[in-house]
Amino acid sequence: HPYFLNPLMYFPLILLGIDHVLEKNKPVLFICSCTLAAYASVYFFYMSSIFVFVYALVRYIFLYGRSEGTIHFVKKFSIGFLSFAFAFLLALPVVIPFARVVLSGNRVGRTVPALWEPLYYIKFPIAFVNASADHYASMGYTVIGLIAVIILFFKTKCTYKLELKIYTILGIVFLVFPFFGHVFNGLGYATNRWTWAFNLLVSVIVVDFAPFFFSLDKKKLAFISLLVLLFALPTFAVRSHGKSSYIAMAVVLMFVCAVFVFLFFYQKQTVLVFSIVAVSIFLSAFCHFSPYFFNYVSQTMLAGSSFETMQNSQYSIFEESKIDVDRQYRLDIADSEACSMGNNAAQNYGLYYNRPNTALYYSTNDGTVRQLLRDFQLPVNSDLYYTGLNGRAFVDAYLGCRYCAVKKDKREYLPFGFEKKLASNENFDLYENETVLPLVFSYSDYMPRGGYQALSSVQKQQAVLQTAFITGTPRLNIKEKTSALIFDDKPLAFAISDISKDIAFDGKLFDVKKGGACVTISVKPDCAGELYLIFDNLYFSNNLRKNWNSARITVKCKGLYRFFDIREKSDQMYSNIHDFIFNLGFIDRAEDDMNIEISFSEKGIYSFDDFSVTCQPVTKIPEYISALTADNISYHYMDGKMYISGDIVSDKILCISAPFQDGSYALIDGKKQKCFCVNNFATGIEVSQGFHEIEVCF
């Protein structure tokens, strides 16, 4: 990935800068390089900061040892620390937003395994030469790199190049234990995306020992050539896959090898050394960077240009139809397939079209968004991306999803309420539902957050359309709600009518012996509404410790297919999500027995605390929306601020359907007031009766 060239440009400058500090007491280069690195990428600057601390400590020991006293160490440390602190202050405009999201979001508090899966350690020695050992341990130093490291440790005295040896040992330790991958990845899932630093170290070792290769006799060079060939054969076998073009590449490479060997017998050893290097580089490219393995340009060429793909996404319908739609409402995406990871909906194309939407992919997410997903038990399997709102009418109404795009042949997947067709293009139809909340609305009363936490997820989605639930203890003049909340969801009795011979069921788990096995339940809905399949505390386990380890549960109901994925604990994207509510669609009347078929893609144990079916009537939504939009409020968002004006009929809590952030405040008619968190997610402001001009600063 070319993005990882970024730290390779700045990190050497940072190391050179710390050398200037340690040897000359000159911090200018260190300050400048750290500041530039932070502005280039806070993510890589974070990694570099850890590495530079380790480097500085080891470097000081080798420069001065015990020859200098404690005062000298404190002086050097102080200069380095103050220089770094000054660079950090210069970079605060980019560091603070990054740190706030990381510390409040999904990355902190993850469970990290003590060791990687066994297969990782089997692949590791091979990966050192010509492949990846999973978890982004992308090394591939070729035989030249392997021999250079072997020479460093086994062909030199213990104290020779000891500094390089210490760095190498530390690097290998960091690669061996997942904890370090977790730390270097910004406290996210454990992965070795920091190997660019280890690659730089091995490159230094290779360059340092390059003269050694030119001093070898013909027998040793022939042995190295044999090693290159031995590593080449399995690479060709694995990568060629029987494709003629790849086999042709392998044949050409072998011919080049033969030519170099022939020249070797008539020329100096220098020819063979360069031939070994050339063949090793070619082999590495064939193995790890060829058009069928992580070549992003090639993938774009095969799939069509990225811009054309984006133009064919759900969002393009707005531009093509040129209809006048309100950008202050969100767009939802219909049907499970359209919201799956890897589809256009998850590629952030909505940002290009400036359309608020519900299917996004971010590597750092706000903690309130994470909480929203869990409160409503939306069927997502990771905190890193959102895949729509499951077509649930209450959630769509609460989050202001006025528009919904659906594939032309998937009209039946439209959520309830989207009846008005606005536009069409070659691939999608766009529908509108006017019975939703705007992004800014008002509550007349509130309840403490504790009452919200005690509700079930089905009850929570109903409750947020009736009153505000306040986090913390802000002093409010608004009255606390005294009347009871209305909940009209109805649990439905069901029975297992058919079960595959490859599934054992004991009431609390499905033991699936073969992937694709299914179970059918029979239920009789006795009301009109949305039909929910609910799993509480659902776990998937197959005792396979793999880099990617998840299972797909597909549900068929009334001829429609929907699915959700659940990750095993060993999966690197595991986010501790185990509660799921899955909307099976709207039933417009009481029906006779209905069959729901549930299939499991992977062999394993699917255990749960509760498994139920519920009917959620939606007839009260218009009444709730009318009450929350009684005030005449207008708003627009610009440059990170929300500008609101309106005539408030009585003292209210103004709710902005955007993630609450600590430190947010509002200027109400010029007077500053702190914002507070509403419903574990949204941003709230207390406003008094009358007309107000409000500026909300996030």
XYZ file of C-alpha atoms in Angstrom:
698
model
C 0.000 0.000 0.000
C 1.619 3.308 -1.054
C 0.287 5.020 2.084
C 2.899 3.113 4.079
C 5.662 4.936 2.235
C 4.669 7.936 4.345
C 6.554 6.951 7.531
C 9.540 5.750 5.509
C 10.016 9.360 4.398
C 9.719 10.987 7.824
C 10.932 8.349 10.283
C 14.597 8.394 9.133
C 14.553 12.183 9.552
C 13.169 11.777 13.072
C 15.956 9.306 13.916
C 18.553 11.658 12.467
C 16.992 14.444 14.506
C 17.264 12.515 17.781
C 20.908 11.755 16.913
C 21.477 15.508 16.621
C 19.927 15.944 20.054
C 22.001 13.194 21.666
C 25.312 14.068 20.013
C 25.145 17.827 19.418
C 22.315 19.161 21.623
C 20.698 20.552 18.457
C 16.921 19.911 18.435
C 15.848 21.832 15.309
C 15.801 18.859 12.915
C 14.037 16.683 15.489
C 11.317 19.280 16.099
C 10.753 19.937 12.394
C 10.663 16.262 11.382
C 8.268 15.333 14.214
C 5.937 18.194 13.334
C 5.921 17.333 9.628
C 5.339 13.647 10.407
C 2.352 14.499 12.619
C 0.730 16.666 9.955
C 1.401 14.020 7.308
C -0.263 11.248 9.355
C -1.067 11.207 13.065
C -1.421 7.427 12.842
C 2.173 6.896 11.709
C 3.439 9.697 13.942
C 1.974 7.813 16.899
C 3.924 4.690 15.920
C 7.079 6.686 15.219
C 6.890 8.305 18.658
C 7.042 4.897 20.350
C 9.921 3.729 18.169
C 11.922 6.924 18.592
C 11.689 6.594 22.380
C 13.069 3.034 22.189
C 15.751 4.127 19.719
C 16.797 7.126 21.838
C 17.162 5.020 24.983
C 19.259 2.315 23.299
C 21.233 4.883 21.325
C 22.138 6.844 24.464
C 23.444 3.697 26.151
C 25.714 2.913 23.197
C 26.905 6.497 22.823
C 27.722 7.166 26.458
C 27.261 3.972 28.473
C 28.334 4.616 32.048
C 30.927 7.202 31.117
C 28.509 10.022 31.870
C 26.572 10.515 35.055
C 22.916 10.896 35.894
C 22.995 14.652 35.327
C 24.141 14.148 31.739
C 21.333 11.645 31.095
C 18.731 13.987 32.604
C 20.034 16.847 30.462
C 19.832 14.851 27.234
C 16.453 13.429 28.182
C 15.119 16.898 29.004
C 16.244 18.349 25.675
C 14.694 15.445 23.780
C 11.461 15.490 25.766
C 11.006 19.263 25.550
C 11.766 19.170 21.820
C 9.172 16.450 21.299
C 6.672 18.335 23.470
C 7.206 21.488 21.401
C 6.650 19.544 18.159
C 3.565 17.972 19.722
C 2.188 21.421 20.586
C 2.763 22.583 17.021
C 0.805 19.549 15.806
C -2.113 19.905 18.251
C -4.608 20.981 15.542
C -4.386 17.487 14.022
C -3.462 15.471 17.119
C -6.354 16.528 19.386
C -9.224 15.397 17.108
C -7.450 12.101 16.484
C -6.768 11.471 20.183
C -10.298 12.402 21.238
C -11.912 9.926 18.857
C -9.444 7.142 19.691
C -9.874 7.516 23.447
C -13.674 7.761 23.320
C -14.357 5.236 20.603
C -14.054 1.591 19.785
C -10.278 1.151 20.036
C -9.820 1.406 23.788
C -10.751 -1.574 25.950
C -10.348 -4.351 23.393
C -9.471 -7.871 24.474
C -6.109 -8.894 23.017
C -5.024 -12.562 22.824
C -1.746 -13.556 24.463
C -0.501 -15.226 21.258
C -1.340 -15.263 17.571
C -2.924 -18.356 16.047
C -0.436 -21.265 15.536
C -0.479 -20.881 11.742
C 1.024 -17.401 12.102
C 4.172 -18.791 13.723
C 4.474 -21.474 11.038
C 4.275 -18.842 8.304
C 6.593 -16.409 10.064
C 10.005 -17.804 8.921
C 8.747 -18.095 5.341
C 7.263 -14.603 5.513
C 10.680 -13.283 6.460
C 11.836 -14.284 2.976
C 8.999 -14.023 0.501
C 5.475 -13.659 1.872
C 3.177 -12.309 4.556
C 2.497 -14.105 7.833
C -0.985 -12.561 8.143
C -1.895 -9.704 10.460
C -0.018 -7.411 8.054
C 3.361 -8.889 8.947
C 4.490 -7.924 5.450
C 8.206 -8.618 5.328
C 9.564 -10.463 2.280
C 13.241 -9.567 2.695
C 14.326 -12.266 0.214
C 17.190 -14.676 0.803
C 19.592 -11.721 0.874
C 17.819 -10.239 3.905
C 17.652 -13.595 5.669
C 21.365 -14.268 5.181
C 22.290 -10.736 6.276
C 20.413 -11.196 9.568
C 21.937 -14.673 10.051
C 25.415 -13.234 9.505
C 24.691 -10.469 12.006
C 23.873 -12.946 14.769
C 25.910 -16.054 13.973
C 28.983 -14.915 12.040
C 30.055 -12.047 14.276
C 31.154 -11.684 17.873
C 28.490 -11.082 20.484
C 29.404 -7.435 20.960
C 29.830 -6.670 17.241
C 26.986 -4.490 15.943
C 25.260 -5.094 19.268
C 23.001 -2.093 18.786
C 21.583 -3.536 15.556
C 21.150 -6.895 17.273
C 19.116 -5.334 20.088
C 16.831 -3.527 17.634
C 16.342 -6.758 15.672
C 15.502 -8.794 18.777
C 13.024 -6.144 19.917
C 11.430 -6.111 16.461
C 10.989 -9.886 16.454
C 9.494 -9.769 19.970
C 7.048 -7.097 18.802
C 6.047 -9.344 15.890
C 5.634 -12.435 18.049
C 3.154 -11.051 20.603
C -0.240 -9.551 19.616
C -0.140 -7.050 22.483
C 2.438 -4.950 20.654
C 0.368 -5.018 17.470
C -2.549 -3.740 19.559
C -0.462 -0.899 21.016
C 1.118 0.142 17.709
C -2.296 0.109 16.008
C -3.581 2.875 18.233
C -5.055 0.462 20.811
C -7.219 -1.054 18.083
C -7.337 -4.648 16.927
C -3.966 -6.403 17.039
C -2.146 -6.099 13.721
C 1.428 -5.565 12.557
C 0.979 -2.498 10.404
C 4.122 -1.110 11.986
C 6.415 -3.497 10.059
C 7.551 -0.607 7.861
C 9.890 0.240 10.786
C 11.238 -3.317 10.938
C 11.672 -3.249 7.157
C 13.828 -0.144 7.507
C 15.958 -1.916 10.119
C 16.525 -5.000 7.941
C 17.417 -2.723 5.024
C 20.119 -1.107 7.160
C 21.455 -4.554 8.091
C 21.559 -5.648 4.427
C 23.423 -2.504 3.373
C 25.800 -2.846 6.314
C 26.738 -6.404 5.337
C 26.675 -5.921 1.555
C 30.505 -6.042 1.286
C 30.423 -9.488 2.884
C 28.574 -10.974 -0.102
C 31.249 -9.783 -2.529
C 33.924 -11.543 -0.491
C 32.288 -14.980 -0.659
C 33.804 -17.750 -2.754
C 31.965 -19.520 -5.557
C 30.792 -22.436 -3.419
C 29.050 -20.197 -0.903
C 27.505 -18.101 -3.644
C 26.288 -21.271 -5.331
C 24.702 -22.324 -2.026
C 22.923 -18.967 -1.782
C 21.710 -19.408 -5.369
C 20.306 -22.796 -4.387
C 18.443 -21.184 -1.474
C 16.935 -18.648 -3.852
C 15.770 -21.489 -6.085
C 14.332 -23.461 -3.162
C 12.261 -20.487 -2.040
C 11.257 -19.785 -5.640
C 9.713 -23.193 -6.341
C 6.944 -23.119 -3.688
C 6.268 -19.499 -4.574
C 5.682 -20.384 -8.220
C 3.514 -23.334 -7.246
C 1.298 -21.286 -4.921
C 1.069 -18.099 -6.949
C 0.737 -19.478 -10.470
C -2.605 -21.223 -9.874
C -2.285 -22.880 -13.275
C -2.688 -19.560 -15.118
C -0.650 -19.374 -18.291
C 0.460 -15.753 -17.803
C 1.861 -16.469 -14.341
C 3.519 -19.676 -15.493
C 5.110 -17.705 -18.334
C 6.481 -15.216 -15.793
C 7.966 -18.091 -13.813
C 9.584 -19.579 -16.931
C 11.107 -16.214 -17.861
C 12.486 -15.828 -14.361
C 14.024 -19.297 -14.416
C 15.597 -18.496 -17.802
C 17.108 -15.322 -16.348
C 18.493 -17.381 -13.466
C 20.083 -19.816 -15.922
C 21.698 -16.959 -17.868
C 23.178 -15.491 -14.703
C 24.529 -18.869 -13.613
C 26.083 -19.339 -17.061
C 27.735 -15.920 -16.845
C 28.977 -16.764 -13.378
C 31.329 -19.439 -14.698
C 32.958 -16.955 -17.074
C 32.877 -13.768 -15.017
C 33.725 -12.597 -11.529
C 31.676 -13.325 -8.424
C 30.283 -9.799 -8.675
C 28.019 -10.891 -11.536
C 26.447 -13.656 -9.475
C 25.961 -11.392 -6.452
C 24.066 -8.883 -8.556
C 22.150 -11.687 -10.252
C 21.086 -13.074 -6.867
C 19.878 -9.624 -5.812
C 18.028 -9.070 -9.102
C 16.353 -12.477 -9.034
C 15.420 -12.036 -5.367
C 13.762 -8.698 -6.077
C 11.913 -10.166 -9.055
C 10.830 -13.121 -6.954
C 9.578 -10.850 -4.173
C 7.555 -8.860 -6.696
C 6.129 -12.036 -8.210
C 5.213 -13.374 -4.784
C 3.864 -10.391 -2.932
C 3.186 -7.496 -5.273
C 1.951 -9.131 -8.468
C -1.316 -8.100 -10.152
C -3.352 -10.677 -8.250
C -2.144 -9.878 -4.736
C -2.742 -6.452 -3.143
C -2.176 -4.514 -6.363
C -4.758 -1.765 -5.958
C -4.185 -0.348 -9.424
C -4.817 -3.773 -10.956
C -8.000 -4.218 -8.917
C -9.280 -0.885 -10.184
C -8.451 -1.846 -13.761
C -10.390 -5.094 -13.391
C -13.399 -3.577 -11.667
C -13.620 -0.399 -13.744
C -12.283 2.961 -12.656
C -12.972 4.046 -9.098
C -14.703 7.204 -10.258
C -17.018 5.262 -12.561
C -17.835 2.856 -9.735
C -18.679 5.767 -7.471
C -20.849 7.315 -10.175
C -22.846 4.083 -10.303
C -23.415 4.034 -6.541
C -26.668 4.681 -4.697
C -25.751 8.329 -4.181
C -25.415 9.141 -7.868
C -29.185 9.073 -8.279
C -29.393 12.508 -6.639
C -27.089 14.057 -9.229
C -28.559 12.269 -12.221
C -32.183 13.052 -11.399
C -31.426 16.690 -10.447
C -34.326 16.606 -8.004
C -34.493 19.178 -5.231
C -34.094 17.137 -2.045
C -33.232 18.360 1.428
C -29.592 17.655 2.307
C -30.459 18.006 5.992
C -31.916 14.487 6.050
C -30.119 11.156 5.868
C -30.156 8.491 3.175
C -30.668 4.864 4.202
C -29.829 1.857 2.031
C -32.353 -0.950 1.554
C -31.668 -4.713 1.696
C -28.827 -6.568 3.397
C -26.725 -7.067 0.287
C -26.556 -3.344 -0.452
C -25.225 -2.694 3.035
C -22.624 -5.435 3.171
C -18.958 -4.621 3.575
C -17.250 -4.147 0.231
C -20.344 -2.714 -1.432
C -20.488 0.886 -2.616
C -22.538 1.800 0.439
C -19.604 1.091 2.730
C -17.003 2.994 0.716
C -17.833 6.493 1.973
C -19.078 7.616 -1.420
C -21.706 9.685 0.389
C -18.925 12.068 1.430
C -18.169 12.851 -2.205
C -21.819 13.616 -2.895
C -22.214 15.482 0.416
C -25.108 13.256 1.458
C -25.656 12.361 5.137
C -26.121 8.600 5.195
C -26.043 5.479 7.339
C -23.474 3.222 5.653
C -19.928 4.393 6.339
C -16.470 3.010 7.041
C -14.093 4.778 9.442
C -11.048 3.348 11.187
C -11.801 5.508 14.242
C -15.376 6.016 15.359
C -16.920 8.188 18.013
C -17.858 6.361 21.213
C -21.434 7.641 21.089
C -21.941 6.054 17.665
C -20.606 2.803 19.067
C -23.132 3.062 21.890
C -25.964 3.786 19.462
C -25.259 0.561 17.572
C -25.419 -1.410 20.796
C -28.448 0.339 22.279
C -30.570 -0.576 19.257
C -28.820 -3.929 18.693
C -28.257 -3.106 15.037
C -26.912 -6.201 13.250
C -23.360 -5.029 12.551
C -20.267 -7.071 13.353
C -17.672 -4.340 13.823
C -17.391 -0.868 15.310
C -15.390 0.289 12.304
C -18.189 0.465 9.782
C -21.939 0.935 9.704
C -24.103 -1.006 7.318
C -27.417 0.811 7.381
C -30.182 0.822 9.970
C -31.689 -2.573 9.189
C -34.782 -0.924 7.689
C -36.345 -0.430 11.132
C -39.037 2.256 11.011
C -38.446 3.624 14.519
C -34.685 3.952 14.010
C -35.084 5.497 10.546
C -37.560 8.013 11.982
C -35.337 8.885 14.959
C -32.186 9.421 12.862
C -33.872 11.446 10.130
C -33.679 8.952 7.260
C -36.082 10.607 4.867
C -34.661 8.968 1.742
C -33.930 5.371 0.878
C -32.215 3.934 -2.192
C -33.048 0.421 -3.333
C -31.875 -1.694 -6.253
C -34.371 -1.821 -9.075
C -35.019 -5.519 -8.611
C -35.216 -5.280 -4.792
C -38.301 -3.088 -4.264
C -39.629 -5.585 -1.722
C -36.711 -4.739 0.615
C -37.828 -1.138 1.156
C -38.400 -0.287 4.844
C -41.872 0.607 6.050
C -43.047 4.126 5.197
C -41.037 4.673 2.011
C -43.957 4.861 -0.399
C -43.246 7.941 -2.511
C -40.929 7.305 -5.466
C -38.791 10.360 -6.200
C -36.355 9.298 -8.909
C -34.743 6.415 -10.769
C -31.581 5.689 -12.683
C -30.213 2.606 -14.392
C -29.468 0.768 -11.143
C -31.499 2.285 -8.303
C -34.831 3.770 -7.290
C -35.065 6.549 -4.702
C -37.994 6.683 -2.279
C -39.083 9.202 0.343
C -40.676 8.878 3.780
C -41.893 12.208 5.155
C -42.749 10.796 8.588
C -39.259 11.125 10.066
C -37.578 13.579 12.396
C -35.350 16.334 11.038
C -31.771 16.418 12.301
C -32.842 19.073 14.837
C -36.016 18.637 16.903
C -37.214 19.297 20.463
C -38.307 17.362 23.552
C -40.788 18.786 26.077
C -39.590 16.604 28.955
C -36.858 14.171 29.939
C -35.979 11.156 32.055
C -32.682 10.201 33.746
C -30.365 7.936 31.766
C -30.824 5.125 34.287
C -34.368 4.564 33.088
C -33.103 4.228 29.522
C -30.493 1.644 30.445
C -33.156 -0.538 32.049
C -35.128 -0.831 28.798
C -34.781 -3.544 26.188
C -33.449 -2.496 22.783
C -36.911 -2.785 21.212
C -38.245 -0.502 23.948
C -35.376 1.971 23.543
C -36.192 2.629 19.897
C -39.761 3.467 20.941
C -38.724 5.515 23.983
C -36.456 7.965 22.109
C -39.483 9.131 20.098
C -41.327 9.969 23.330
C -38.863 11.661 25.675
C -35.205 12.584 26.110
C -32.882 10.533 28.301
C -30.168 12.695 29.825
C -26.622 11.553 30.604
C -25.035 13.126 33.669
C -26.661 15.670 35.960
C -27.121 18.947 34.073
C -29.332 21.435 35.902
C -32.419 21.713 33.750
C -35.510 23.846 34.032
C -37.369 21.386 31.832
C -39.871 19.185 33.629
C -39.089 15.526 34.207
C -41.499 13.120 32.525
C -44.041 11.671 34.932
C -46.369 9.749 32.637
C -45.523 6.197 31.658
C -43.848 5.443 28.363
C -45.857 3.531 25.774
C -44.524 0.202 24.516
C -46.629 -1.856 22.135
C -44.161 -4.499 20.915
C -45.506 -8.055 21.194
C -43.367 -11.166 21.763
C -44.558 -14.023 19.565
C -44.618 -17.697 20.391
C -42.709 -19.883 17.955
C -41.690 -23.486 17.507
C -38.944 -25.276 15.624
C -40.718 -26.990 12.744
C -37.702 -28.431 10.936
C -34.030 -28.835 11.734
C -31.147 -30.179 9.670
C -29.523 -33.450 10.671
C -26.261 -31.473 10.839
C -27.547 -29.286 13.705
C -27.950 -30.246 17.357
C -30.135 -27.890 19.434
C -30.428 -27.917 23.221
C -32.386 -24.710 23.859
C -29.354 -22.448 24.380
C -27.146 -23.255 21.411
C -27.035 -24.576 17.882
C -24.195 -27.048 17.375
C -23.674 -26.865 13.609
C -21.737 -29.842 12.258
C -21.624 -28.669 8.643
C -21.651 -25.239 7.045
C -24.890 -24.412 5.237
C -27.100 -26.350 7.646
C -30.379 -24.680 8.531
C -33.222 -24.669 11.029
C -36.816 -23.574 10.367
C -39.056 -21.993 12.980
C -42.803 -21.512 12.688
C -44.479 -18.380 14.070
C -48.006 -16.948 13.883
C -48.027 -13.110 13.852
C -51.191 -11.781 15.486
C -50.680 -8.092 14.654
C -49.475 -5.767 11.907
C -45.943 -4.423 12.238
C -42.284 -5.195 11.738
C -41.184 -8.734 12.508
C -37.941 -9.002 14.515
C -35.683 -11.994 15.038
C -33.721 -11.341 18.241
C -30.549 -12.962 19.576
C -29.295 -11.914 23.005
C -25.643 -12.593 23.833
C -25.026 -14.654 20.704
C -21.525 -16.146 20.424
C -19.904 -18.052 17.582
C -17.028 -20.431 18.301
C -15.250 -22.918 16.062
C -11.925 -23.266 17.918
C -10.085 -22.067 14.810
C -7.726 -19.230 15.602
C -7.659 -17.451 12.258
C -6.926 -13.927 11.109
C -10.445 -13.644 9.671
C -12.915 -15.870 11.464
C -16.602 -15.068 11.179
C -19.858 -16.786 10.320
C -22.830 -15.552 8.334
C -26.364 -16.214 9.522
C -28.838 -15.960 6.644
C -32.550 -15.620 7.341
C -35.259 -16.341 4.775
C -38.752 -15.057 5.483
C -41.624 -14.532 3.028
C -39.255 -15.245 0.150
C -36.775 -12.520 1.156
C -33.193 -13.151 2.244
C -31.377 -11.162 4.882
C -28.127 -11.868 6.661
C -25.803 -10.714 9.390
C -22.269 -11.730 10.327
C -20.891 -12.592 13.738
C -17.181 -12.668 14.484
C -15.345 -15.254 16.519
C -13.127 -13.899 19.302
C -9.960 -14.719 17.353
C -11.044 -12.528 14.420
C -8.841 -9.439 14.229
C -11.910 -7.210 13.746
C -13.759 -8.701 16.729
C -15.612 -5.880 18.518
C -17.448 -7.708 21.317
C -20.851 -7.342 19.617
C -23.198 -10.176 20.607
C -26.730 -8.732 20.721
C -28.654 -8.600 17.448
C -32.130 -7.554 16.363
C -32.845 -8.386 12.769
C -35.795 -6.866 10.943
C -37.471 -9.477 8.738
C -39.816 -6.974 7.109
C -43.253 -5.470 7.575
C -46.401 -7.556 7.988
C -49.510 -5.547 7.147
C -51.962 -7.876 8.897
C -52.206 -10.865 11.185
C -51.209 -13.974 9.276
C -51.366 -17.724 9.572
C -48.274 -19.724 10.439
C -45.166 -18.227 8.865
C -41.886 -20.069 8.385
C -38.525 -18.451 9.122
C -35.513 -20.364 7.809
C -32.164 -19.708 9.511
C -28.981 -21.057 7.919
C -25.435 -21.022 9.283
C -22.519 -20.595 6.890
C -19.841 -22.125 9.111
C -19.421 -25.196 11.239
C -19.282 -24.337 14.944
C -21.163 -23.575 18.146
C -23.732 -20.749 18.099
C -24.668 -20.158 21.738
C -27.030 -17.517 23.147
C -28.892 -16.472 26.286
C -32.184 -15.843 24.527
C -33.651 -16.351 21.076
C -37.025 -14.755 20.330
C -39.392 -13.297 17.740
C -41.205 -9.984 18.277
C -43.779 -7.948 16.354
C -43.313 -4.162 16.514
C -46.370 -2.086 15.463
C -45.469 1.233 13.818
C -48.810 3.065 13.842
C -47.779 5.517 16.592
C -44.735 6.892 14.763
C -46.626 9.782 13.053
C -48.040 10.853 16.431
C -44.578 10.875 18.022
C -43.019 12.780 15.105
C -45.738 15.427 15.232
C -45.105 16.076 18.940
C -41.326 16.397 18.502
C -41.576 18.799 15.539
C -44.164 21.210 16.966
C -41.646 24.081 17.029
C -40.795 26.039 13.900
C -37.056 25.313 13.646
C -34.669 25.881 10.744
C -31.001 24.892 10.655
C -27.959 24.379 8.493
C -24.486 22.948 9.019
C -21.331 24.725 7.854
C -17.624 24.634 8.758
C -18.063 22.343 11.746
C -20.900 24.351 13.282
C -24.671 23.966 13.377
C -26.664 27.187 12.939
C -30.200 26.975 14.326
C -33.006 29.499 14.534
C -36.567 29.004 15.667
C -39.538 30.032 17.753
C -39.805 27.666 20.729
C -43.346 27.402 22.122
C -42.208 26.407 25.640
C -39.026 25.507 27.511
C -37.533 22.568 25.601
C -34.517 20.334 25.115
C -33.223 20.926 21.621
C -31.839 17.663 20.240
C -29.321 17.545 17.395
C -29.122 14.100 15.808
C -25.323 14.146 15.678
C -22.823 12.404 17.987
C -22.293 14.234 21.265
C -18.727 15.357 21.905
C -17.267 16.462 25.224
C -16.503 20.154 25.079
C -19.320 20.989 22.669
C -21.115 24.213 23.480
C -23.831 26.449 22.089
C -24.081 30.213 21.756
C -27.753 30.933 22.417
C -28.387 34.541 21.430
C -24.692 35.105 22.092
C -24.639 33.456 25.540
C -22.464 30.373 25.947
C -24.021 27.162 27.257
C -22.616 23.646 27.553
C -24.180 20.867 25.524
C -25.070 17.529 27.079
C -25.607 13.978 25.835
C -29.126 12.844 24.954
C -30.150 9.192 24.527
C -26.523 8.023 24.849
C -25.863 9.497 21.408
C -27.217 12.892 20.383
C -26.258 16.460 21.330
C -28.677 18.307 23.601
C -29.218 21.983 24.495
C -31.710 23.498 26.909
C -33.619 26.436 25.388
C -36.271 28.667 26.900
C -39.542 29.762 25.348
C -39.272 32.346 22.565
C -37.305 33.025 19.401
C -33.591 32.144 19.458
C -30.532 32.289 17.221
C -28.221 29.413 18.153
C -24.719 28.488 17.037
C -23.545 25.014 18.102
C -19.782 24.428 18.117
C -18.672 20.791 18.092
